[in-house]
Amino acid sequence: MIDKISVATAECFTHAKIGITIHKAASGYEDFEFKEIFDREGLKIIRNVRVLASMFIPSVYAAEKLLNIKLPEPDYSYAYAKAYTEKNDLKVAYLMAKGLKDILNCNIAIGTTAGVGRGGICILTDKNKYTFTTDVCGNLLKHENILERQRNGIEKGLRKFIDVLKDEYVNE
């Protein structure tokens, strides 16, 4: 197992809560939201994680400038934020994770974004790319199921992150 595993997140619809939760668990906070997701082994191995950055990035402009990436044109016009179809959310989540991984040279980068559909989450490691959606369909334009989709995305992202740690860094 690697001594320290570096992690960074570029999150939109999850509002940087995946990265903040990972930081709190890795830092040994006694009480934090979503703690119930971490089993005994998860809490033990996450102590080897250090969070380099956890960013909330809702706009195309900021994502492109901060992450040195080029995003596709949004599928929908929505204030200043980016809004894509589910298919493009998966692509954009990957591009955000890839840009962050390239800039910070971290072991694991996580990108999230959601417009219309179930959203997209990407966990990019030194070995693999994991892209997936939430279990909740939402619509940013109509403000439908936004909080439910966000919570599901945070929980699902954290569970997958723990699985990735176990599979790639503990059981190598």
mmCIF file of C-alpha atoms in Angstrom:
data_model
loop_
_atom_site.group_PDB
_atom_site.id
_atom_site.type_symbol
_atom_site.label_atom_id
_atom_site.label_comp_id
_atom_site.label_asym_id
_atom_site.label_seq_id
_atom_site.Cartn_x
_atom_site.Cartn_y
_atom_site.Cartn_z
ATOM 1 C CA MET A 1 0.000 0.000 0.000
ATOM 2 C CA ILE A 2 1.173 3.535 -0.814
ATOM 3 C CA ASP A 3 2.147 5.566 2.260
ATOM 4 C CA LYS A 4 0.066 8.592 1.316
ATOM 5 C CA ILE A 5 -2.591 8.716 -1.377
ATOM 6 C CA SER A 6 -3.192 12.199 -2.769
ATOM 7 C CA VAL A 7 -6.726 13.163 -3.761
ATOM 8 C CA ALA A 8 -8.284 16.241 -5.358
ATOM 9 C CA THR A 9 -11.855 17.018 -6.359
ATOM 10 C CA ALA A 10 -13.465 19.399 -8.856
ATOM 11 C CA GLU A 11 -17.160 19.247 -8.066
ATOM 12 C CA CYS A 12 -20.251 20.979 -9.346
ATOM 13 C CA PHE A 13 -23.551 19.451 -8.220
ATOM 14 C CA THR A 14 -21.984 17.864 -5.125
ATOM 15 C CA HIS A 15 -20.689 21.290 -3.986
ATOM 16 C CA ALA A 16 -17.223 19.973 -2.972
ATOM 17 C CA LYS A 17 -18.814 17.790 -0.290
ATOM 18 C CA ILE A 18 -17.113 14.615 -1.522
ATOM 19 C CA GLY A 19 -13.685 16.196 -1.071
ATOM 20 C CA ILE A 20 -14.590 17.835 2.224
ATOM 21 C CA THR A 21 -15.934 14.540 3.596
ATOM 22 C CA ILE A 22 -12.815 12.660 2.504
ATOM 23 C CA HIS A 23 -10.702 15.337 4.212
ATOM 24 C CA LYS A 24 -12.661 15.096 7.460
ATOM 25 C CA ALA A 25 -12.476 11.286 7.508
ATOM 26 C CA ALA A 26 -8.755 11.278 6.656
ATOM 27 C CA SER A 27 -8.037 13.931 9.297
ATOM 28 C CA GLY A 28 -9.739 11.935 12.023
ATOM 29 C CA TYR A 29 -12.705 14.199 12.706
ATOM 30 C CA GLU A 30 -14.928 12.480 15.258
ATOM 31 C CA ASP A 31 -18.221 13.634 13.790
ATOM 32 C CA PHE A 32 -19.017 14.618 10.206
ATOM 33 C CA GLU A 33 -21.817 14.291 7.692
ATOM 34 C CA PHE A 34 -21.821 10.995 5.750
ATOM 35 C CA LYS A 35 -19.645 9.234 8.359
ATOM 36 C CA GLU A 36 -22.036 6.258 8.236
ATOM 37 C CA ILE A 37 -20.735 5.450 4.741
ATOM 38 C CA PHE A 38 -17.300 4.548 6.080
ATOM 39 C CA ASP A 39 -17.051 1.047 7.471
ATOM 40 C CA ARG A 40 -14.290 0.112 9.907
ATOM 41 C CA GLU A 41 -11.852 -0.798 7.129
ATOM 42 C CA GLY A 42 -12.759 2.339 5.177
ATOM 43 C CA LEU A 43 -11.989 4.588 8.141
ATOM 44 C CA LYS A 44 -8.691 2.774 8.675
ATOM 45 C CA ILE A 45 -7.389 3.004 5.098
ATOM 46 C CA ILE A 46 -8.593 6.566 4.538
ATOM 47 C CA ARG A 47 -6.039 7.696 7.149
ATOM 48 C CA ASN A 48 -3.484 7.238 4.340
ATOM 49 C CA VAL A 49 -5.258 9.859 2.204
ATOM 50 C CA ARG A 50 -4.375 13.528 1.944
ATOM 51 C CA VAL A 51 -6.704 15.925 0.151
ATOM 52 C CA LEU A 52 -4.789 18.425 -1.963
ATOM 53 C CA ALA A 53 -7.857 20.416 -3.071
ATOM 54 C CA SER A 54 -11.632 20.234 -2.970
ATOM 55 C CA MET A 55 -13.249 22.737 -5.302
ATOM 56 C CA PHE A 56 -16.821 23.758 -6.118
ATOM 57 C CA ILE A 57 -16.777 24.740 -9.809
ATOM 58 C CA PRO A 58 -20.210 25.472 -11.309
ATOM 59 C CA SER A 59 -19.190 27.511 -14.375
ATOM 60 C CA VAL A 60 -17.654 26.541 -17.694
ATOM 61 C CA TYR A 61 -15.337 29.553 -17.525
ATOM 62 C CA ALA A 62 -13.906 28.637 -14.112
ATOM 63 C CA ALA A 63 -13.563 24.940 -15.001
ATOM 64 C CA GLU A 64 -11.656 25.764 -18.169
ATOM 65 C CA LYS A 65 -9.382 28.349 -16.533
ATOM 66 C CA LEU A 66 -8.657 26.509 -13.279
ATOM 67 C CA LEU A 67 -8.328 23.035 -14.775
ATOM 68 C CA ASN A 68 -6.743 23.990 -18.116
ATOM 69 C CA ILE A 69 -9.381 22.073 -20.097
ATOM 70 C CA LYS A 70 -11.790 22.746 -22.958
ATOM 71 C CA LEU A 71 -15.380 21.766 -22.211
ATOM 72 C CA PRO A 72 -18.100 21.184 -24.797
ATOM 73 C CA GLU A 73 -20.718 23.886 -25.218
ATOM 74 C CA PRO A 74 -23.434 23.385 -22.585
ATOM 75 C CA ASP A 75 -26.546 21.589 -23.869
ATOM 76 C CA TYR A 76 -28.783 24.027 -22.003
ATOM 77 C CA SER A 77 -28.571 27.678 -21.122
ATOM 78 C CA TYR A 78 -28.762 28.138 -17.351
ATOM 79 C CA ALA A 79 -27.654 31.357 -15.676
ATOM 80 C CA TYR A 80 -23.850 31.222 -15.439
ATOM 81 C CA ALA A 81 -23.594 27.507 -14.619
ATOM 82 C CA LYS A 82 -22.984 24.658 -17.016
ATOM 83 C CA ALA A 83 -25.929 22.390 -17.824
ATOM 84 C CA TYR A 84 -25.508 19.249 -19.879
ATOM 85 C CA THR A 85 -27.398 16.112 -20.785
ATOM 86 C CA GLU A 86 -26.542 13.018 -18.755
ATOM 87 C CA LYS A 87 -24.352 11.691 -21.580
ATOM 88 C CA ASN A 88 -22.327 14.907 -21.675
ATOM 89 C CA ASP A 89 -22.249 15.125 -17.861
ATOM 90 C CA LEU A 90 -20.239 11.887 -17.874
ATOM 91 C CA LYS A 91 -17.785 13.374 -20.399
ATOM 92 C CA VAL A 92 -17.478 16.654 -18.501
ATOM 93 C CA ALA A 93 -16.967 14.906 -15.146
ATOM 94 C CA TYR A 94 -14.096 12.973 -16.756
ATOM 95 C CA LEU A 95 -12.578 16.139 -18.279
ATOM 96 C CA MET A 96 -12.738 17.902 -14.896
ATOM 97 C CA ALA A 97 -11.076 14.958 -13.129
ATOM 98 C CA LYS A 98 -8.435 14.640 -15.865
ATOM 99 C CA GLY A 99 -7.604 18.354 -15.784
ATOM 100 C CA LEU A 100 -7.227 18.278 -12.008
ATOM 101 C CA LYS A 101 -5.123 15.113 -12.107
ATOM 102 C CA ASP A 102 -2.840 16.593 -14.766
ATOM 103 C CA ILE A 103 -2.338 19.875 -12.889
ATOM 104 C CA LEU A 104 -1.821 18.464 -9.386
ATOM 105 C CA ASN A 105 -0.328 15.089 -10.309
ATOM 106 C CA CYS A 106 -2.482 13.493 -7.605
ATOM 107 C CA ASN A 107 -3.122 9.754 -7.288
ATOM 108 C CA ILE A 108 -6.903 10.171 -7.478
ATOM 109 C CA ALA A 109 -8.990 12.972 -9.000
ATOM 110 C CA ILE A 110 -12.766 13.194 -8.774
ATOM 111 C CA GLY A 111 -15.000 15.280 -11.040
ATOM 112 C CA THR A 112 -18.768 15.767 -10.740
ATOM 113 C CA THR A 113 -21.385 17.661 -12.739
ATOM 114 C CA ALA A 114 -25.149 17.406 -13.286
ATOM 115 C CA GLY A 115 -27.621 19.235 -15.484
ATOM 116 C CA VAL A 116 -30.557 17.229 -16.807
ATOM 117 C CA GLY A 117 -30.564 13.524 -15.948
ATOM 118 C CA ARG A 118 -28.692 11.565 -13.307
ATOM 119 C CA GLY A 119 -25.486 13.590 -13.563
ATOM 120 C CA GLY A 120 -21.961 12.354 -13.976
ATOM 121 C CA ILE A 121 -19.207 11.372 -11.572
ATOM 122 C CA CYS A 122 -15.692 10.349 -12.543
ATOM 123 C CA ILE A 123 -13.010 8.908 -10.296
ATOM 124 C CA LEU A 124 -9.693 8.884 -12.111
ATOM 125 C CA THR A 125 -6.797 6.972 -10.556
ATOM 126 C CA ASP A 126 -3.256 6.249 -11.672
ATOM 127 C CA LYS A 127 -4.581 2.951 -13.087
ATOM 128 C CA ASN A 128 -8.274 3.302 -13.964
ATOM 129 C CA LYS A 129 -11.168 5.544 -14.922
ATOM 130 C CA TYR A 130 -14.526 5.006 -13.205
ATOM 131 C CA THR A 131 -17.497 6.941 -14.582
ATOM 132 C CA PHE A 132 -20.995 6.535 -13.216
ATOM 133 C CA THR A 133 -24.241 8.359 -12.550
ATOM 134 C CA THR A 134 -26.389 8.862 -9.508
ATOM 135 C CA ASP A 135 -29.567 6.820 -9.015
ATOM 136 C CA VAL A 136 -31.726 9.967 -9.044
ATOM 137 C CA CYS A 137 -32.898 11.767 -12.154
ATOM 138 C CA GLY A 138 -32.968 15.526 -11.706
ATOM 139 C CA ASN A 139 -33.429 18.641 -13.765
ATOM 140 C CA LEU A 140 -31.397 21.718 -12.907
ATOM 141 C CA LEU A 141 -33.475 23.862 -15.281
ATOM 142 C CA LYS A 142 -36.730 23.039 -13.495
ATOM 143 C CA HIS A 143 -35.169 22.606 -10.032
ATOM 144 C CA GLU A 144 -36.513 19.037 -9.831
ATOM 145 C CA ASN A 145 -34.902 16.494 -7.472
ATOM 146 C CA ILE A 146 -31.759 18.615 -7.151
ATOM 147 C CA LEU A 147 -31.100 17.988 -3.459
ATOM 148 C CA GLU A 148 -32.006 14.294 -3.706
ATOM 149 C CA ARG A 149 -29.650 13.856 -6.675
ATOM 150 C CA GLN A 150 -26.909 15.767 -4.850
ATOM 151 C CA ARG A 151 -27.155 13.626 -1.717
ATOM 152 C CA ASN A 152 -27.215 10.415 -3.764
ATOM 153 C CA GLY A 153 -24.186 11.605 -5.765
ATOM 154 C CA ILE A 154 -22.195 12.374 -2.624
ATOM 155 C CA GLU A 155 -23.064 9.021 -1.042
ATOM 156 C CA LYS A 156 -22.447 7.018 -4.211
ATOM 157 C CA GLY A 157 -19.203 8.907 -4.911
ATOM 158 C CA LEU A 158 -17.895 8.267 -1.401
ATOM 159 C CA ARG A 159 -18.813 4.561 -1.519
ATOM 160 C CA LYS A 160 -17.089 4.140 -4.872
ATOM 161 C CA PHE A 161 -14.055 6.053 -3.594
ATOM 162 C CA ILE A 162 -13.733 3.669 -0.635
ATOM 163 C CA ASP A 163 -14.085 0.674 -2.978
ATOM 164 C CA VAL A 164 -11.352 2.116 -5.226
ATOM 165 C CA LEU A 165 -9.041 2.575 -2.217
ATOM 166 C CA LYS A 166 -9.625 -1.025 -1.149
ATOM 167 C CA ASP A 167 -9.210 -2.448 -4.666
ATOM 168 C CA GLU A 168 -6.299 -0.392 -5.940
ATOM 169 C CA TYR A 169 -4.328 0.568 -2.860
ATOM 170 C CA VAL A 170 -4.934 -2.124 -0.231
ATOM 171 C CA ASN A 171 -5.451 -5.283 -2.267
ATOM 172 C CA GLU A 172 -2.782 -4.654 -4.917
#
